[in-house]
Coordinates of C-alpha atoms in Angstrom, one line a residue:
Chain A
M1 CA 39.0 26.1 -14.1
S2 CA 37.0 22.9 -11.9
D3 CA 38.9 25.2 -8.5
Q4 CA 36.7 28.2 -9.3
P5 CA 32.9 28.0 -8.7
A6 CA 30.6 28.2 -11.6
A7 CA 28.5 31.1 -11.9
G8 CA 25.5 28.8 -11.7
Q9 CA 26.2 26.3 -8.9
T10 CA 25.0 28.2 -6.2
V11 CA 23.0 25.0 -4.8
D12 CA 25.0 22.9 -2.4
I13 CA 24.5 19.4 -4.0
A14 CA 24.9 17.8 -1.4
S15 CA 21.5 19.4 0.2
L16 CA 19.3 18.2 -2.4
T17 CA 16.7 15.8 -2.3
F18 CA 16.4 12.5 -4.4
D19 CA 13.9 14.2 -6.7
E20 CA 15.5 17.8 -6.5
A21 CA 18.6 16.0 -7.7
L22 CA 17.3 13.9 -10.7
A23 CA 15.0 16.3 -12.3
E24 CA 18.3 18.7 -12.2
L25 CA 20.3 15.8 -13.8
Q26 CA 17.4 15.4 -16.2
R27 CA 17.1 19.1 -17.2
S28 CA 21.2 18.7 -18.0
V29 CA 21.3 16.2 -19.7
A30 CA 18.7 17.6 -22.0
E31 CA 20.4 20.4 -22.2
L32 CA 23.9 18.4 -23.0
E33 CA 21.6 16.8 -25.8
Q34 CA 20.1 20.0 -26.9
G35 CA 24.0 20.7 -28.1
G36 CA 25.2 24.3 -29.6
L37 CA 26.2 24.8 -26.2
A38 CA 29.4 27.2 -25.7
L39 CA 32.2 25.1 -24.0
E40 CA 32.3 26.1 -21.1
R41 CA 28.9 25.6 -19.9
S42 CA 29.1 21.8 -21.7
I43 CA 31.6 21.1 -19.1
E44 CA 29.9 22.9 -16.1
L45 CA 26.6 20.8 -17.1
Y46 CA 28.8 17.4 -17.6
E47 CA 30.7 18.2 -13.9
R48 CA 27.3 19.3 -12.4
G49 CA 25.9 16.4 -13.6
V50 CA 28.3 13.6 -12.3
A51 CA 27.7 15.3 -9.1
L52 CA 23.8 14.9 -9.5
H53 CA 24.4 11.3 -10.4
E54 CA 25.9 10.6 -7.1
R55 CA 23.9 12.0 -5.3
C56 CA 21.1 10.1 -6.2
A57 CA 22.6 7.1 -6.8
G58 CA 24.5 7.8 -2.2
L59 CA 20.6 8.6 -1.6
L60 CA 19.4 5.2 -2.8
G61 CA 22.0 3.0 -1.6
Q62 CA 22.8 4.5 1.2
A63 CA 18.8 5.6 3.0
E64 CA 17.5 4.0 5.3
L65 CA 13.6 4.1 6.2
R66 CA 12.4 6.5 8.2
V67 CA 9.2 5.8 10.7
Q68 CA 7.2 7.7 12.4
R69 CA 3.7 7.8 14.7
L70 CA 1.0 10.3 14.3
V71 CA 0.2 11.1 18.3
E72 CA -2.7 13.4 19.3
R73 CA -2.0 15.3 22.1
A74 CA -4.7 17.1 24.2
A75 CA -6.6 19.7 22.4
G76 CA -5.9 18.0 19.4
E77 CA -2.4 18.5 18.6
L78 CA -0.7 16.4 16.2
A79 CA 2.9 15.8 16.0
A80 CA 5.0 13.1 14.1
V81 CA 7.8 11.2 16.7
D82 CA 9.9 8.9 15.4
A83 CA 9.0 5.4 16.0
R84 CA 10.9 2.2 15.3
T85 CA 10.0 -0.2 12.1
E86 CA 9.6 -3.3 15.2
D87 CA 7.9 -0.9 17.6
G88 CA 4.7 -2.7 17.5
A89 CA 3.3 -1.6 21.4
E90 CA 1.6 1.2 21.5
Chain B
M1 CA -59.1 -31.7 37.5
S2 CA -58.9 -29.6 40.7
R3 CA -55.8 -28.6 42.0
S4 CA -55.4 -29.6 45.4
G5 CA -54.5 -27.6 48.3
P6 CA -52.1 -28.0 51.0
P7 CA -54.8 -28.9 53.7
Q8 CA -56.1 -31.9 51.1
N9 CA -52.3 -33.0 50.3
E10 CA -52.0 -33.7 54.5
H11 CA -55.4 -35.6 54.0
L12 CA -53.9 -37.6 51.9
W13 CA -50.9 -38.7 52.9
G14 CA -52.2 -39.1 56.4
D15 CA -54.1 -41.6 54.9
L16 CA -52.2 -43.3 52.8
P17 CA -50.1 -46.3 53.8
I18 CA -47.3 -45.3 51.9
E19 CA -44.2 -47.6 52.7
E20 CA -41.2 -46.2 52.2
P21 CA -39.2 -48.8 50.4
R22 CA -35.4 -47.9 51.7
G23 CA -37.5 -47.8 55.1
D24 CA -36.5 -44.4 56.0
D25 CA -38.4 -42.2 58.8
R26 CA -42.7 -43.1 57.9
S27 CA -43.4 -40.0 60.6
K28 CA -43.2 -37.3 57.9
P29 CA -43.2 -38.0 54.3
P30 CA -40.2 -37.3 52.4
D31 CA -38.8 -34.5 50.6
W32 CA -39.5 -35.7 47.5
A33 CA -43.1 -36.3 47.9
L34 CA -43.5 -33.2 47.8
P35 CA -45.6 -30.9 46.9
A36 CA -48.0 -33.8 45.5
W37 CA -48.5 -34.9 42.6
D38 CA -51.4 -33.1 41.3
S39 CA -50.7 -29.9 42.4
L40 CA -47.5 -30.1 39.7
P41 CA -48.0 -27.6 36.7
I42 CA -47.4 -30.5 34.4
E43 CA -48.9 -30.9 30.9
E44 CA -52.2 -31.1 31.1
A45 CA -52.3 -34.0 28.0
A46 CA -49.9 -35.9 30.4
A47 CA -51.9 -35.7 33.0
A48 CA -55.0 -36.6 31.2
R49 CA -53.7 -39.8 29.8
L50 CA -51.8 -41.0 32.7
Q51 CA -55.3 -40.3 34.7
R52 CA -57.0 -42.2 32.1
E53 CA -54.9 -45.3 32.5
A54 CA -55.3 -45.3 36.0
P55 CA -58.0 -47.4 35.9
G56 CA -57.2 -49.9 33.1
G57 CA -55.5 -52.4 35.2
D58 CA -52.2 -53.4 35.9
A59 CA -51.6 -55.8 33.3
A60 CA -51.8 -52.9 30.3
Q61 CA -49.0 -51.2 32.4
P62 CA -46.4 -53.9 33.7
R63 CA -43.7 -51.9 34.0
A64 CA -45.6 -49.7 36.5
E65 CA -47.5 -52.4 38.2
A66 CA -45.9 -52.9 41.7
S67 CA -46.0 -48.9 42.1
R68 CA -49.5 -48.6 41.0
A69 CA -50.4 -51.1 43.5
E70 CA -48.8 -48.9 46.3
A71 CA -50.6 -46.0 44.8
S72 CA -54.2 -47.1 44.4
P73 CA -56.1 -44.3 45.3
T74 CA -58.2 -45.9 48.2
E75 CA -60.3 -42.0 47.8
P76 CA -61.4 -42.0 44.8
A77 CA -63.8 -39.8 45.7
G78 CA -63.7 -36.3 43.8
G79 CA -62.2 -37.9 40.7
F80 CA -58.4 -37.6 41.7
A81 CA -56.4 -40.3 41.6
L82 CA -52.6 -40.4 42.7
R83 CA -50.4 -42.3 40.7
I84 CA -46.6 -42.3 41.0
L85 CA -44.4 -42.6 37.5
Q86 CA -41.8 -43.9 35.9
V87 CA -38.7 -41.4 35.7
S88 CA -38.9 -42.9 31.7
E89 CA -42.4 -42.1 31.8
I90 CA -42.3 -38.9 32.8
T91 CA -39.3 -38.3 30.1
R92 CA -41.8 -39.5 27.8
A93 CA -44.4 -37.7 29.0
V94 CA -42.1 -34.4 27.9
R95 CA -41.1 -35.7 24.8
D96 CA -44.3 -36.5 23.6
A97 CA -45.6 -33.4 24.8
V98 CA -42.2 -31.3 23.3
R99 CA -42.4 -33.5 19.8
S100 CA -45.8 -33.0 19.6
D101 CA -45.7 -29.0 19.7
A102 CA -45.5 -27.8 16.2
G103 CA -43.2 -25.0 17.5
L104 CA -40.5 -26.8 19.2
R105 CA -39.8 -28.8 15.8
D106 CA -38.4 -25.9 13.9
V107 CA -36.4 -23.0 15.5
W108 CA -34.7 -20.3 14.7
V109 CA -32.8 -19.3 17.8
E110 CA -30.1 -16.3 18.2
G111 CA -27.4 -16.5 20.9
E112 CA -24.0 -16.7 21.6
V113 CA -22.2 -19.3 21.6
G114 CA -20.6 -20.7 25.2
R115 CA -18.5 -23.6 26.0
V116 CA -18.2 -25.8 23.4
T117 CA -17.1 -29.4 23.7
V118 CA -16.1 -31.8 20.5
S119 CA -16.6 -35.3 20.7
S120 CA -14.4 -38.0 19.8
A121 CA -17.1 -38.8 17.8
G122 CA -16.8 -35.7 16.1
H123 CA -20.0 -34.5 17.2
A124 CA -20.4 -30.7 18.8
Y125 CA -21.7 -29.8 22.5
F126 CA -22.4 -26.3 23.0
T127 CA -24.4 -24.3 24.9
L128 CA -26.3 -21.1 23.4
K129 CA -27.5 -18.2 25.9
D130 CA -28.6 -14.6 26.3
E131 CA -28.6 -12.6 29.7
R132 CA -31.5 -14.8 31.0
S133 CA -31.0 -18.6 29.9
Q134 CA -29.1 -21.4 28.4
L135 CA -29.5 -23.5 25.8
A136 CA -27.9 -27.1 25.5
C137 CA -27.4 -28.1 21.7
V138 CA -25.8 -30.9 19.5
F139 CA -24.4 -30.2 16.4
F140 CA -23.9 -34.0 14.9
R141 CA -20.8 -34.6 13.0
D142 CA -22.2 -35.1 9.2
D143 CA -23.9 -31.8 9.6
R144 CA -20.7 -29.7 11.5
L145 CA -18.7 -31.3 8.7
G146 CA -20.9 -29.9 6.3
S147 CA -21.7 -26.5 7.5
P148 CA -19.1 -23.6 6.8
F149 CA -19.1 -21.6 9.7
E150 CA -17.9 -23.8 12.9
P151 CA -19.6 -22.5 16.4
R152 CA -16.6 -20.7 18.8
T153 CA -17.6 -19.3 22.3
G154 CA -17.8 -15.9 22.0
L155 CA -19.9 -15.7 18.8
R156 CA -23.0 -14.4 18.3
V157 CA -25.1 -17.2 15.8
V158 CA -28.6 -18.2 14.7
V159 CA -29.1 -22.0 14.8
H160 CA -31.5 -23.7 12.7
G161 CA -32.9 -27.4 14.6
R162 CA -35.4 -28.6 16.3
I163 CA -36.0 -29.4 20.3
D164 CA -36.1 -32.5 21.0
L165 CA -35.3 -34.1 24.7
F166 CA -32.5 -36.2 25.2
E167 CA -34.0 -39.3 27.5
S168 CA -31.4 -40.7 28.9
Q169 CA -30.2 -37.8 30.7
G170 CA -33.4 -36.0 30.9
V171 CA -32.3 -32.8 29.2
Y172 CA -34.4 -31.3 26.2
Q173 CA -31.9 -29.9 23.7
L174 CA -31.7 -28.4 20.2
Y175 CA -30.9 -30.8 17.4
V176 CA -28.7 -28.1 15.4
A177 CA -29.6 -28.1 11.5
A178 CA -27.4 -25.3 10.8
I179 CA -25.3 -22.6 12.0
Q180 CA -24.7 -19.1 11.2
P181 CA -23.6 -15.7 12.5
A182 CA -25.9 -13.5 13.8
G183 CA -26.9 -10.8 11.5
F184 CA -25.1 -12.6 8.4
G185 CA -28.0 -12.0 5.9
D186 CA -28.4 -8.0 7.8
L187 CA -24.9 -7.6 6.9
A188 CA -25.3 -8.1 3.3
L189 CA -28.1 -6.5 2.7
R190 CA -26.8 -3.2 4.8
F191 CA -23.5 -3.5 2.3
E192 CA -25.6 -3.5 -1.2
A193 CA -27.9 -1.1 0.4
L194 CA -24.8 1.3 1.2
K195 CA -23.0 0.5 -1.9
A196 CA -25.8 1.5 -3.9
K197 CA -26.4 4.8 -1.5
L198 CA -22.6 5.9 -2.1
A199 CA -22.5 4.7 -6.1
A200 CA -25.2 7.0 -6.5
E201 CA -23.7 10.2 -5.0
G202 CA -20.6 9.0 -7.2
L203 CA -18.2 8.1 -5.1
F204 CA -16.8 5.4 -6.6
E205 CA -16.5 6.6 -9.5
S206 CA -13.6 6.4 -11.6
G207 CA -13.3 10.2 -12.5
R208 CA -13.1 10.4 -8.7
K209 CA -9.6 8.2 -8.7
R210 CA -6.1 10.5 -8.7
P211 CA -2.7 9.3 -10.0
L212 CA -0.5 7.9 -7.7
P213 CA 2.4 10.2 -7.0
Q214 CA 5.7 8.5 -8.6
R215 CA 8.1 8.6 -5.6
P216 CA 6.1 10.2 -2.3
A217 CA 8.6 11.4 -0.1
V218 CA 6.0 11.2 2.8
I219 CA 3.6 8.2 3.1
G220 CA 1.0 8.1 5.5
V221 CA -0.5 4.7 6.9
A222 CA -3.9 4.2 8.8
T223 CA -3.4 0.6 10.2
S224 CA -3.0 -1.1 13.5
A225 CA 0.1 -0.3 15.0
T226 CA 0.2 -4.4 16.6
G227 CA 0.3 -7.0 13.7
A228 CA 1.8 -7.7 10.7
V229 CA 0.1 -5.4 8.9
W230 CA 2.0 -2.2 9.6
H231 CA 5.8 -4.8 9.9
D232 CA 5.1 -6.1 6.0
I233 CA 4.8 -2.3 4.6
C234 CA 7.9 -1.2 6.7
H235 CA 9.5 -3.9 5.9
V236 CA 7.9 -3.4 1.8
V237 CA 8.7 0.1 1.6
A238 CA 12.8 -0.6 3.5
R239 CA 13.6 -2.9 0.7
R240 CA 12.3 -0.8 -2.6
W241 CA 12.6 2.2 -1.2
P242 CA 14.5 3.9 2.1
L243 CA 14.3 7.4 1.0
A244 CA 10.8 7.6 1.7
R245 CA 9.2 7.9 4.9
L246 CA 6.7 6.5 7.1
I247 CA 4.0 8.7 9.3
L248 CA 1.9 6.0 10.5
A249 CA -1.6 6.8 12.1
P250 CA -2.4 4.2 14.3
C251 CA -6.3 3.2 14.6
Q252 CA -8.5 0.3 16.1
V253 CA -9.3 -2.5 12.4
Q254 CA -12.2 -4.5 13.8
G255 CA -14.6 -4.7 16.7
E256 CA -16.8 -2.0 18.7
G257 CA -15.6 1.7 17.6
S258 CA -13.1 1.0 14.9
A259 CA -15.0 2.2 12.0
A260 CA -15.2 5.7 13.5
S261 CA -11.1 4.8 14.4
V262 CA -10.1 4.1 11.0
A263 CA -12.1 7.3 9.9
A264 CA -10.1 9.4 12.9
A265 CA -6.7 8.4 11.6
L266 CA -7.5 9.3 8.3
D267 CA -8.5 12.1 9.8
R268 CA -5.3 12.9 11.2
L269 CA -3.3 12.3 8.4
A270 CA -5.4 14.9 6.4
R271 CA -4.6 17.5 9.5
W272 CA -1.5 16.5 9.8
G273 CA -1.0 17.5 5.7
E274 CA -2.8 20.5 6.3
M275 CA -0.7 21.7 8.9
C276 CA 3.1 20.3 7.2
R277 CA 1.5 22.8 4.0
A278 CA 0.3 25.7 6.7
E279 CA 3.9 25.5 7.9
G280 CA 5.6 26.5 4.9
R281 CA 7.1 22.4 4.8
P282 CA 4.6 20.7 2.5
D283 CA 7.7 17.9 2.3
D284 CA 6.3 16.9 5.8
A285 CA 3.1 16.3 4.4
P286 CA 2.6 13.0 2.9
A287 CA 2.2 12.2 -0.6
V288 CA -0.3 9.6 -0.3
V289 CA -1.9 6.9 2.2
I290 CA -2.1 3.5 2.7
L291 CA -5.0 1.9 4.3
A292 CA -4.8 -1.7 5.5
R293 CA -6.1 -4.0 7.0
G294 CA -5.1 -8.1 7.5
G295 CA -7.7 -10.8 6.2
G296 CA -10.2 -11.7 8.8
S297 CA -14.4 -12.7 8.3
L298 CA -17.3 -10.4 7.3
E299 CA -17.5 -8.9 10.5
D300 CA -14.1 -8.5 11.0
L301 CA -13.5 -6.4 8.0
W302 CA -17.2 -4.5 8.5
S303 CA -15.7 -1.3 9.6
F304 CA -14.0 -0.7 6.4
N305 CA -17.3 -0.7 4.8
D306 CA -19.2 1.9 7.2
E307 CA -20.0 4.6 5.8
R308 CA -18.0 6.6 8.0
V309 CA -15.0 5.1 5.9
V310 CA -15.8 5.5 3.0
R311 CA -16.3 9.1 3.4
A312 CA -13.0 9.9 4.9
V313 CA -11.2 8.0 2.2
V314 CA -13.0 10.2 -0.8
A315 CA -12.2 13.2 0.8
H316 CA -8.9 12.8 1.9
P317 CA -6.3 15.6 0.7
V318 CA -3.5 13.1 -1.1
P319 CA -4.8 9.9 -3.6
V320 CA -5.4 6.8 -0.5
V321 CA -4.5 3.2 -1.1
C322 CA -6.6 0.3 0.0
G323 CA -5.3 -3.3 1.2
V324 CA -8.0 -4.5 3.5
G325 CA -8.0 -8.7 3.9
H326 CA -7.3 -11.2 1.0
E327 CA -7.7 -10.7 -2.5
V328 CA -10.7 -11.6 -2.6
D329 CA -12.2 -9.1 0.2
V330 CA -13.7 -6.4 -1.5
T331 CA -14.7 -3.6 0.8
L332 CA -17.0 -0.4 0.3
A333 CA -13.3 1.3 1.1
D334 CA -11.6 -0.7 -1.6
F335 CA -14.4 0.7 -4.3
A336 CA -14.0 4.5 -3.4
A337 CA -10.0 4.3 -3.0
D338 CA -7.8 5.6 -5.4
V339 CA -5.9 2.6 -6.2
R340 CA -7.5 -0.9 -4.4
A341 CA -4.6 -2.8 -3.7
P342 CA -5.2 -6.8 -3.1
T343 CA -3.1 -6.9 0.0
P344 CA -1.7 -4.5 2.5
S345 CA 2.0 -5.8 1.1
A346 CA 0.6 -5.5 -2.2
A347 CA -0.2 -1.6 -1.4
A348 CA 3.1 -1.1 0.3
E349 CA 4.6 -1.8 -3.7
M350 CA 2.5 0.1 -5.7
V351 CA 2.9 3.2 -3.6
V352 CA 7.0 3.3 -3.8
P353 CA 8.9 2.7 -6.8
D354 CA 11.8 0.2 -6.7
R355 CA 15.1 1.5 -6.4
T356 CA 17.1 -1.0 -8.3
E357 CA 15.0 0.7 -11.3
V358 CA 15.0 4.0 -10.3
A359 CA 19.3 3.4 -10.8
V360 CA 19.4 2.2 -14.0
V361 CA 17.4 4.7 -14.8
L362 CA 20.7 6.9 -13.4
R363 CA 23.1 4.7 -15.2
E364 CA 21.3 5.5 -18.4
L365 CA 21.2 9.5 -17.6
A366 CA 25.1 9.8 -16.5
R367 CA 25.8 7.3 -19.6
R368 CA 24.0 10.1 -21.5
A369 CA 25.5 12.5 -20.1
G370 CA 29.2 11.7 -20.8
G371 CA 28.4 10.8 -24.2
H372 CA 27.0 14.3 -25.1
A373 CA 29.7 16.1 -23.2
G374 CA 32.2 14.1 -24.9
R375 CA 31.1 14.4 -28.3
V376 CA 31.2 18.6 -27.5
L377 CA 34.1 18.5 -26.3
G378 CA 35.7 16.1 -29.2
G379 CA 33.7 18.4 -31.8
A380 CA 34.6 21.4 -30.8
R381 CA 38.5 20.7 -31.2
A382 CA 38.5 19.3 -33.8
E383 CA 36.5 21.9 -35.1
L384 CA 39.1 24.3 -33.7
A385 CA 41.8 22.6 -35.3
A386 CA 40.6 23.1 -38.6
E387 CA 39.2 26.3 -38.4
G388 CA 43.0 27.2 -37.4
R389 CA 44.1 25.2 -40.2
A390 CA 42.0 27.7 -42.2
L391 CA 42.8 30.9 -40.7
E392 CA 46.8 29.7 -40.7
R393 CA 46.7 30.0 -44.8
L394 CA 44.4 32.2 -45.5
Q395 CA 46.8 35.3 -43.2
P396 CA 43.4 36.8 -41.7
S397 CA 42.7 40.5 -41.4
A398 CA 39.9 43.0 -40.4
Q399 CA 39.1 43.4 -44.0
L400 CA 38.9 39.6 -45.2
A401 CA 37.2 38.4 -42.2
Q402 CA 33.6 37.6 -44.2
A403 CA 35.7 35.8 -47.0
R404 CA 37.7 34.3 -43.9
E405 CA 34.7 32.8 -42.6
R406 CA 33.0 30.9 -45.6
A407 CA 36.5 29.9 -46.6
G408 CA 37.1 28.3 -43.5
Y409 CA 33.7 27.3 -43.6
L410 CA 33.9 25.8 -47.0
L411 CA 37.8 24.6 -46.3
D412 CA 36.6 22.5 -43.0
R413 CA 33.2 21.6 -44.9
A414 CA 36.0 19.9 -47.7
T415 CA 38.5 18.9 -45.0
R416 CA 35.3 16.6 -43.4
A417 CA 34.0 15.5 -46.8
L418 CA 37.4 14.3 -47.9
R419 CA 38.2 12.5 -44.4
G420 CA 34.8 10.9 -44.4
E421 CA 35.0 9.8 -48.2
I422 CA 38.9 8.8 -48.2
G423 CA 39.5 7.7 -44.7
R424 CA 43.4 8.9 -45.1
R425 CA 45.2 9.3 -41.9
R426 CA 45.0 13.0 -40.5
E427 CA 48.7 14.0 -42.3
A428 CA 47.0 13.7 -45.7
E429 CA 43.7 15.7 -44.6
H430 CA 46.4 18.1 -43.6
R431 CA 48.2 18.2 -46.9
L432 CA 45.2 17.8 -49.1
A433 CA 43.5 20.7 -47.2
S434 CA 46.8 22.7 -47.6
R435 CA 46.4 22.6 -51.3
L436 CA 43.5 23.1 -51.5
G437 CA 42.9 26.7 -49.6
P438 CA 44.9 28.4 -52.2
V439 CA 42.1 27.1 -55.0
L440 CA 38.8 28.1 -53.2
V441 CA 40.7 31.7 -52.6
A442 CA 41.1 32.2 -56.2
Q443 CA 37.9 31.6 -56.8
M444 CA 36.6 33.2 -54.5
G445 CA 35.7 35.8 -56.9
W446 CA 33.1 34.3 -59.3
R447 CA 31.3 32.5 -56.2
R448 CA 31.2 36.0 -53.9
V449 CA 27.6 36.5 -54.8
A450 CA 26.7 32.5 -54.4
L451 CA 28.0 32.9 -51.5
E452 CA 26.5 36.2 -50.0
R453 CA 23.3 34.2 -50.8
S454 CA 23.9 31.8 -48.8
S455 CA 25.9 33.1 -45.9
A456 CA 23.3 33.4 -43.6
G457 CA 22.8 30.1 -42.7
L458 CA 26.9 29.3 -43.0
A459 CA 27.6 31.6 -40.6
A460 CA 26.4 30.2 -38.1
L461 CA 29.1 27.1 -38.9
G462 CA 31.7 29.6 -40.0
P463 CA 34.6 30.7 -36.9
Q464 CA 32.9 34.0 -36.0
A465 CA 30.2 32.3 -34.6
T466 CA 32.5 29.9 -33.3
L467 CA 34.2 33.1 -31.8
N468 CA 30.8 34.1 -30.7
R469 CA 30.1 31.1 -28.6
G470 CA 33.5 32.0 -26.9
Y471 CA 36.3 30.1 -28.4
A472 CA 38.8 32.5 -29.2
I473 CA 42.0 32.3 -32.0
V474 CA 45.5 33.0 -30.5
R475 CA 48.2 33.9 -32.8
R476 CA 52.2 35.2 -31.8
R477 CA 52.5 38.3 -32.7
S478 CA 55.6 38.1 -33.7
D479 CA 55.2 36.0 -37.3
D480 CA 51.2 35.7 -36.7
A481 CA 51.3 31.7 -36.4
I482 CA 48.6 30.5 -34.6
V483 CA 49.6 29.0 -31.6
R484 CA 47.4 25.5 -30.9
D485 CA 50.2 24.0 -28.4
E486 CA 51.9 25.1 -25.2
A487 CA 55.6 25.1 -26.7
E488 CA 54.2 27.7 -29.2
A489 CA 53.8 30.0 -26.6
P490 CA 57.0 30.1 -24.0
A491 CA 56.7 32.4 -21.2
G492 CA 57.2 36.2 -22.4
E493 CA 55.3 35.5 -25.8
R494 CA 53.5 38.0 -27.1
L495 CA 50.5 36.8 -28.4
S496 CA 47.2 38.4 -29.8
V497 CA 44.2 37.2 -29.0
R498 CA 41.3 37.3 -31.3
L499 CA 37.6 37.5 -30.0
A500 CA 34.2 37.6 -31.1
K501 CA 34.8 41.0 -31.3
G502 CA 37.8 42.5 -31.7
E503 CA 41.5 41.9 -30.8
V504 CA 43.1 42.0 -27.3
A505 CA 47.5 41.9 -27.2
A506 CA 48.5 39.8 -23.6
T507 CA 51.5 38.1 -22.9
V508 CA 52.3 35.0 -21.7
D509 CA 53.3 34.8 -17.5
P510 CA 55.9 32.3 -16.8
E511 CA 54.3 30.5 -14.0
S512 CA 51.0 29.7 -16.0
D513 CA 49.5 26.5 -16.6
T514 CA 46.2 27.0 -17.6
K515 CA 46.5 25.8 -21.2
S516 CA 47.3 22.3 -19.8
G517 CA 45.1 22.3 -17.3
A518 CA 41.9 22.7 -20.0
E519 CA 43.7 19.8 -21.7
L520 CA 43.8 17.6 -18.8
H521 CA 39.8 18.9 -17.9
A522 CA 38.6 18.1 -21.4
G523 CA 40.2 14.4 -21.8
D524 CA 38.4 14.0 -18.3
L525 CA 35.3 14.5 -20.0
R526 CA 36.0 11.8 -22.3

């Protein structure tokens, strides 16, 4: 059963942002708690919930702050370039 | 007194038997003697006094006696008398003139502080200058220590005090009573005036304040690229919420042009956000902006009281958190911001959640999901088992479908009730249910009417409802026994699968292990 890709599971969890994963996890839990679900749906929701939780926890633990600097080029064109935290100089 | 022209000077010099004290060449007058005394533009009062004293006699001026003897006018004609003065005399004459001038006794002078030295006694000596002149100032220890403001080189200040002569050096000085930064009163007045004006426009009203996003993915920061503030903000966000991305819009936060620079940085962040949204990547647009600056003097923070900065904050497309200076410093930008933070670091803490707190929320969600999934599956299994037993006893058929549903429900309920009341072990329950089953069937006839009345409600919980939810009832064709165990359906066994609507025939595949797979899975979910 777990080998079969569920029909609703179209979005790859690894590509979700923290907020997206958290929102889906919250929806899954709410649906589970509401009850009256078919067995398959319960299992599907739970499995996906576990994966969503792992995604969120992984992001929380492993994320590294990304720092950019907004630079204005000629003609007022803006660009965000990656910068280092300790990079103090202009 | 009439001013003498050069010819008269020469004439006088020629006639006077001046003795050179150091025996210099007498053929020409010494440098220091030119120009002649009476041509010096000294204070008239002092000159008049000197002239009055001249005939007064040597006894009255013993200290000037020698020189007066030498300088005695040989030609008093025309009322003119040459007098050679002591240094201290002229100094005192200037001093008196200065002291008698009411305009110099109480002065306010604005200028830029030049070199400052503080003596070991604690007095401060400094020069005050403008484009054309310098003024020596002395700030005595007691006044200095009582002053909230110290003279520092380069500052524009307003000094209050009196002009007097320091006789031993022969210099006039400003004796400082108080010193303040230039424009101090001005700034306070301008602050209040602008605040009143902008408040009247409603720019500071609490109704304008926007709530901060819970977990911003991108945070704009307008501050100086150099200095501790930017570093502190990076540090706080990296610790609390490293999932975020910071975008710095560098700006000059003090000095000439800083207000325009800060407003321009806010504008760049606003344009960047609009650009991201227009290009269909709204996730790259800042969800909140921090405007920050470290502590400093009133002038240092002044650009954050500039109308351009205030308007840029108010007009910004996303909420602005203002963290300028220390807790006590309040600028107009603080009033205009959606949230005011006491310091730059506090601003950073306000815009992001703490990941350890979010982790607790996550764990709770996971616990709830696991608990409910476990209960759902456990309940489903118990229900299935009970219905299975009921069906087994009742030998269901198409004709008895309705009665079967009701009976199944009642049996199930009875089983559960008994389980609750007696708390017997599973075997005991099963025995009781076995005995109860036939009794219930026997009673079915006279209960039918009553049952039908409540059947709509009961149906939701009966076997048909369960079948509707996707469960199936599997029986062996050979003896119509319900299959609950893999062992009851060996390979090749022919089965009948009861669905919500109708039945299908099936044969157990020799290689199939789906049932054990499902069992294993349900176990995982506990």
